[in-house]
Amino acid sequence: MQALILAGGRGKRLGGASAAANKCLLNVLGRPLIEYSLEIAINSGIKDIVVVVGYRSEDIINNYGDSYKGSRIEYVTQAEQKGLIHAMECAKNSINDGSFMLLLGDEFMVNPRHKEMPGRFENKGLFGICGIVLVEDKDLIKRTYAVYENKDNAIYRLVEKPENPLNNKMGTGNCIFNSKVFSFIENVPVNKKRGEKELPDLIQCAIDDGKRVEAFEICEHYININSSEEFKKAESYFAHL
């Protein structure tokens, strides 16, 4: 299994903090944000990591080179930042036949459980696993996506940034996929508001084609750092743990 870490965006909502450096290299509790994703890959037993870079790509490449703690790193350039699905598509030729763990270079978690995911993925013969977080405040789901499962725990519906989430299951960008997921990208509709293709819609295309995808509670607490407010929230929350 490979890891695919997406770290190409600038993070304009972070203001001046991301103007001088790639946002994935911003320090959170004393270490660059992307290292939390690299550590997750390492702790999951993954030896082959693909990192998609874009804005100030040299910052990441020069910082980590071609390996991290014994695992190989390959870099793929996303010349234009056109969203998550476009970033995945840029890395298509670097992903082997088999499976890969998707990680976002700007996510931060408490007590991540990623190393349990590959075993479940393989033992159950799944096409995909979506990492979810159980939240008390459903408004948080409006920032990511909602996940709905049937009685046998298979996901049947994903909704990007729902106005009225029907449960407390918040989707994240932490997933495992069969590499055949790339074949569904051309069928993913462009989101009219954002002007780009969205991860939940890609997964939905696979589900609608009969592929089995399940949810997996990925961690205790999660923050996707896209703004100065979220950056401060991460520092404040985790500093008191």
XYZ file of C-alpha atoms in Angstrom:
241
model
C 0.000 0.000 0.000
C 1.192 3.507 -0.848
C 0.374 6.810 0.825
C -0.750 9.835 -1.188
C -0.324 13.116 0.680
C -1.837 16.236 -0.889
C 0.197 19.335 -0.035
C -0.121 21.607 -3.054
C -2.379 24.426 -1.897
C -1.331 27.809 -0.631
C -3.993 28.369 1.996
C -4.894 31.944 1.108
C -7.220 32.230 4.102
C -4.174 31.924 6.347
C -3.077 35.337 5.094
C 0.551 36.350 5.425
C 1.473 33.154 7.264
C 1.207 31.145 4.041
C 2.660 33.818 1.754
C 6.229 33.128 2.857
C 5.979 29.342 3.113
C 3.870 26.389 2.062
C 1.079 26.119 4.642
C 1.881 22.456 5.214
C 5.209 23.570 6.701
C 3.608 25.889 9.249
C 4.493 24.769 12.762
C 1.729 23.325 14.913
C 2.922 22.498 18.415
C 6.538 22.721 17.353
C 6.603 20.695 14.145
C 5.583 21.214 10.496
C 1.976 20.306 9.826
C 2.820 17.853 7.027
C 4.909 15.765 9.395
C 1.774 14.602 11.157
C 0.631 13.038 7.864
C 4.093 11.614 7.184
C 4.115 10.040 10.652
C 0.668 8.534 10.040
C 1.969 6.892 6.859
C 5.072 5.571 8.637
C 3.079 4.266 11.606
C 0.719 2.488 9.188
C 3.674 0.528 7.821
C 3.788 2.345 4.481
C 7.178 2.527 2.775
C 6.199 4.311 -0.437
C 4.868 7.886 -0.122
C 3.735 10.151 -2.958
C 3.457 13.844 -2.114
C 1.606 16.250 -4.407
C 3.203 19.693 -4.228
C 2.336 22.973 -5.894
C 2.625 26.351 -4.188
C 6.230 26.863 -3.027
C 6.893 23.205 -3.806
C 10.626 23.682 -3.280
C 9.993 24.344 0.425
C 8.720 20.803 0.965
C 11.111 19.099 -1.463
C 14.179 20.769 0.022
C 13.009 20.042 3.554
C 12.402 16.302 3.172
C 14.285 15.146 0.076
C 13.577 11.660 -1.226
C 12.881 9.853 2.045
C 11.402 10.202 5.520
C 12.417 7.826 8.306
C 13.304 5.130 5.788
C 10.225 5.469 3.583
C 10.660 6.600 0.003
C 9.127 9.927 -1.069
C 8.195 10.756 -4.658
C 6.969 14.246 -5.538
C 4.315 15.114 -8.100
C 3.709 18.714 -9.120
C 0.219 20.182 -9.358
C 1.005 23.195 -11.526
C -2.421 24.777 -10.992
C -4.341 24.408 -7.750
C -7.668 23.100 -9.025
C -8.805 21.203 -5.977
C -8.379 17.853 -4.275
C -9.582 15.615 -7.104
C -7.325 17.390 -9.597
C -4.407 16.867 -7.203
C -5.208 13.156 -7.021
C -5.423 12.981 -10.797
C -1.978 14.572 -11.090
C -0.577 11.677 -9.048
C -2.357 8.930 -10.991
C 0.745 7.688 -12.814
C 2.674 7.430 -9.549
C 0.116 5.179 -7.862
C 0.650 1.479 -8.448
C -2.079 -1.064 -9.104
C -3.393 -1.999 -5.694
C -4.398 0.483 -3.021
C -3.348 3.751 -1.419
C -4.019 5.763 1.721
C -5.097 9.328 1.023
C -3.925 11.966 3.504
C -4.181 15.742 3.458
C -1.111 17.725 4.409
C -3.179 20.287 6.337
C -5.096 17.980 8.677
C -4.382 17.559 12.367
C -5.773 14.858 14.653
C -5.853 13.593 18.214
C -5.138 9.850 18.622
C -5.276 8.865 14.943
C -6.164 5.210 14.224
C -4.908 4.930 10.645
C -2.745 1.869 11.232
C -5.917 -0.176 11.810
C -7.379 0.812 8.448
C -5.267 -1.274 6.010
C -6.128 -4.533 7.771
C -9.836 -3.814 7.677
C -9.630 -2.681 4.059
C -7.893 -5.878 2.957
C -9.703 -8.383 5.188
C -13.143 -7.192 4.078
C -12.185 -6.792 0.423
C -13.379 -3.190 0.324
C -13.098 -0.720 -2.524
C -12.717 2.145 -0.081
C -12.762 3.321 3.526
C -13.733 6.858 4.539
C -12.232 8.136 7.766
C -14.917 9.850 9.835
C -15.069 11.722 13.129
C -18.048 11.630 15.479
C -18.794 15.234 16.403
C -21.057 16.867 18.972
C -21.495 20.016 16.885
C -23.150 19.080 13.595
C -22.263 22.481 12.166
C -18.722 21.160 11.759
C -19.997 18.712 9.153
C -21.080 21.654 7.022
C -17.377 22.318 6.399
C -16.584 18.807 5.128
C -19.111 16.138 4.147
C -21.839 13.978 5.649
C -21.711 10.177 5.632
C -24.797 7.928 5.585
C -24.646 4.150 6.042
C -27.178 1.350 5.584
C -27.871 -1.468 8.068
C -24.873 -3.559 6.979
C -22.480 -0.622 7.510
C -21.919 0.136 3.835
C -21.958 3.818 2.871
C -24.758 4.593 0.442
C -24.651 8.410 0.355
C -22.132 11.207 0.832
C -23.108 14.876 0.832
C -20.562 17.668 0.385
C -21.039 20.548 2.861
C -24.642 19.632 3.798
C -26.962 22.364 5.015
C -28.713 19.989 7.428
C -26.581 16.973 8.486
C -28.786 14.064 9.581
C -26.257 12.436 11.911
C -23.024 13.279 13.714
C -20.620 11.560 11.287
C -18.197 14.033 9.729
C -16.163 12.894 6.747
C -12.452 13.670 6.446
C -9.853 13.530 3.688
C -8.312 10.428 5.243
C -9.339 7.435 3.153
C -8.068 4.222 1.604
C -8.974 3.412 -1.984
C -8.468 0.720 -4.534
C -6.380 2.365 -7.260
C -9.249 1.792 -9.706
C -10.911 4.814 -8.097
C -9.060 6.940 -10.664
C -11.273 5.494 -13.402
C -14.283 7.292 -11.890
C -12.768 10.795 -11.970
C -14.008 11.604 -15.464
C -17.597 10.942 -14.302
C -17.421 13.283 -11.303
C -19.510 16.441 -11.781
C -17.952 19.856 -11.231
C -19.300 21.542 -8.110
C -21.157 24.651 -9.305
C -20.212 26.766 -6.280
C -16.525 25.847 -6.076
C -15.834 25.209 -9.748
C -13.966 21.964 -9.035
C -14.611 18.283 -8.474
C -15.127 17.117 -4.896
C -13.942 14.005 -3.039
C -17.411 12.918 -1.812
C -18.719 12.999 -5.379
C -15.834 10.802 -6.542
C -16.588 8.252 -3.828
C -20.291 8.460 -4.644
C -19.576 7.557 -8.278
C -17.840 4.380 -7.100
C -20.674 3.527 -4.700
C -23.278 4.057 -7.414
C -21.293 1.615 -9.557
C -21.716 -1.042 -6.892
C -18.386 -0.680 -5.088
C -18.421 -1.273 -1.345
C -17.173 1.618 0.781
C -17.344 1.709 4.568
C -16.793 4.348 7.254
C -14.083 4.134 9.884
C -13.824 6.286 13.009
C -10.411 7.786 12.355
C -9.603 9.801 15.491
C -10.986 11.495 18.586
C -10.723 15.069 17.348
C -9.951 16.622 13.980
C -9.117 20.029 12.524
C -8.583 20.800 8.850
C -6.401 23.921 8.975
C -7.527 26.249 6.201
C -7.752 29.568 8.000
C -6.021 31.611 10.698
C -8.952 30.854 12.993
C -8.524 27.092 12.551
C -4.758 27.386 13.018
C -5.248 29.182 16.341
C -7.925 26.670 17.325
C -5.515 23.777 16.769
C -2.790 25.433 18.820
C -5.209 26.292 21.613
C -7.042 22.959 21.720
C -4.088 20.641 21.522
C -1.884 22.694 23.830
C -4.193 21.811 26.683
C -4.302 18.056 26.127
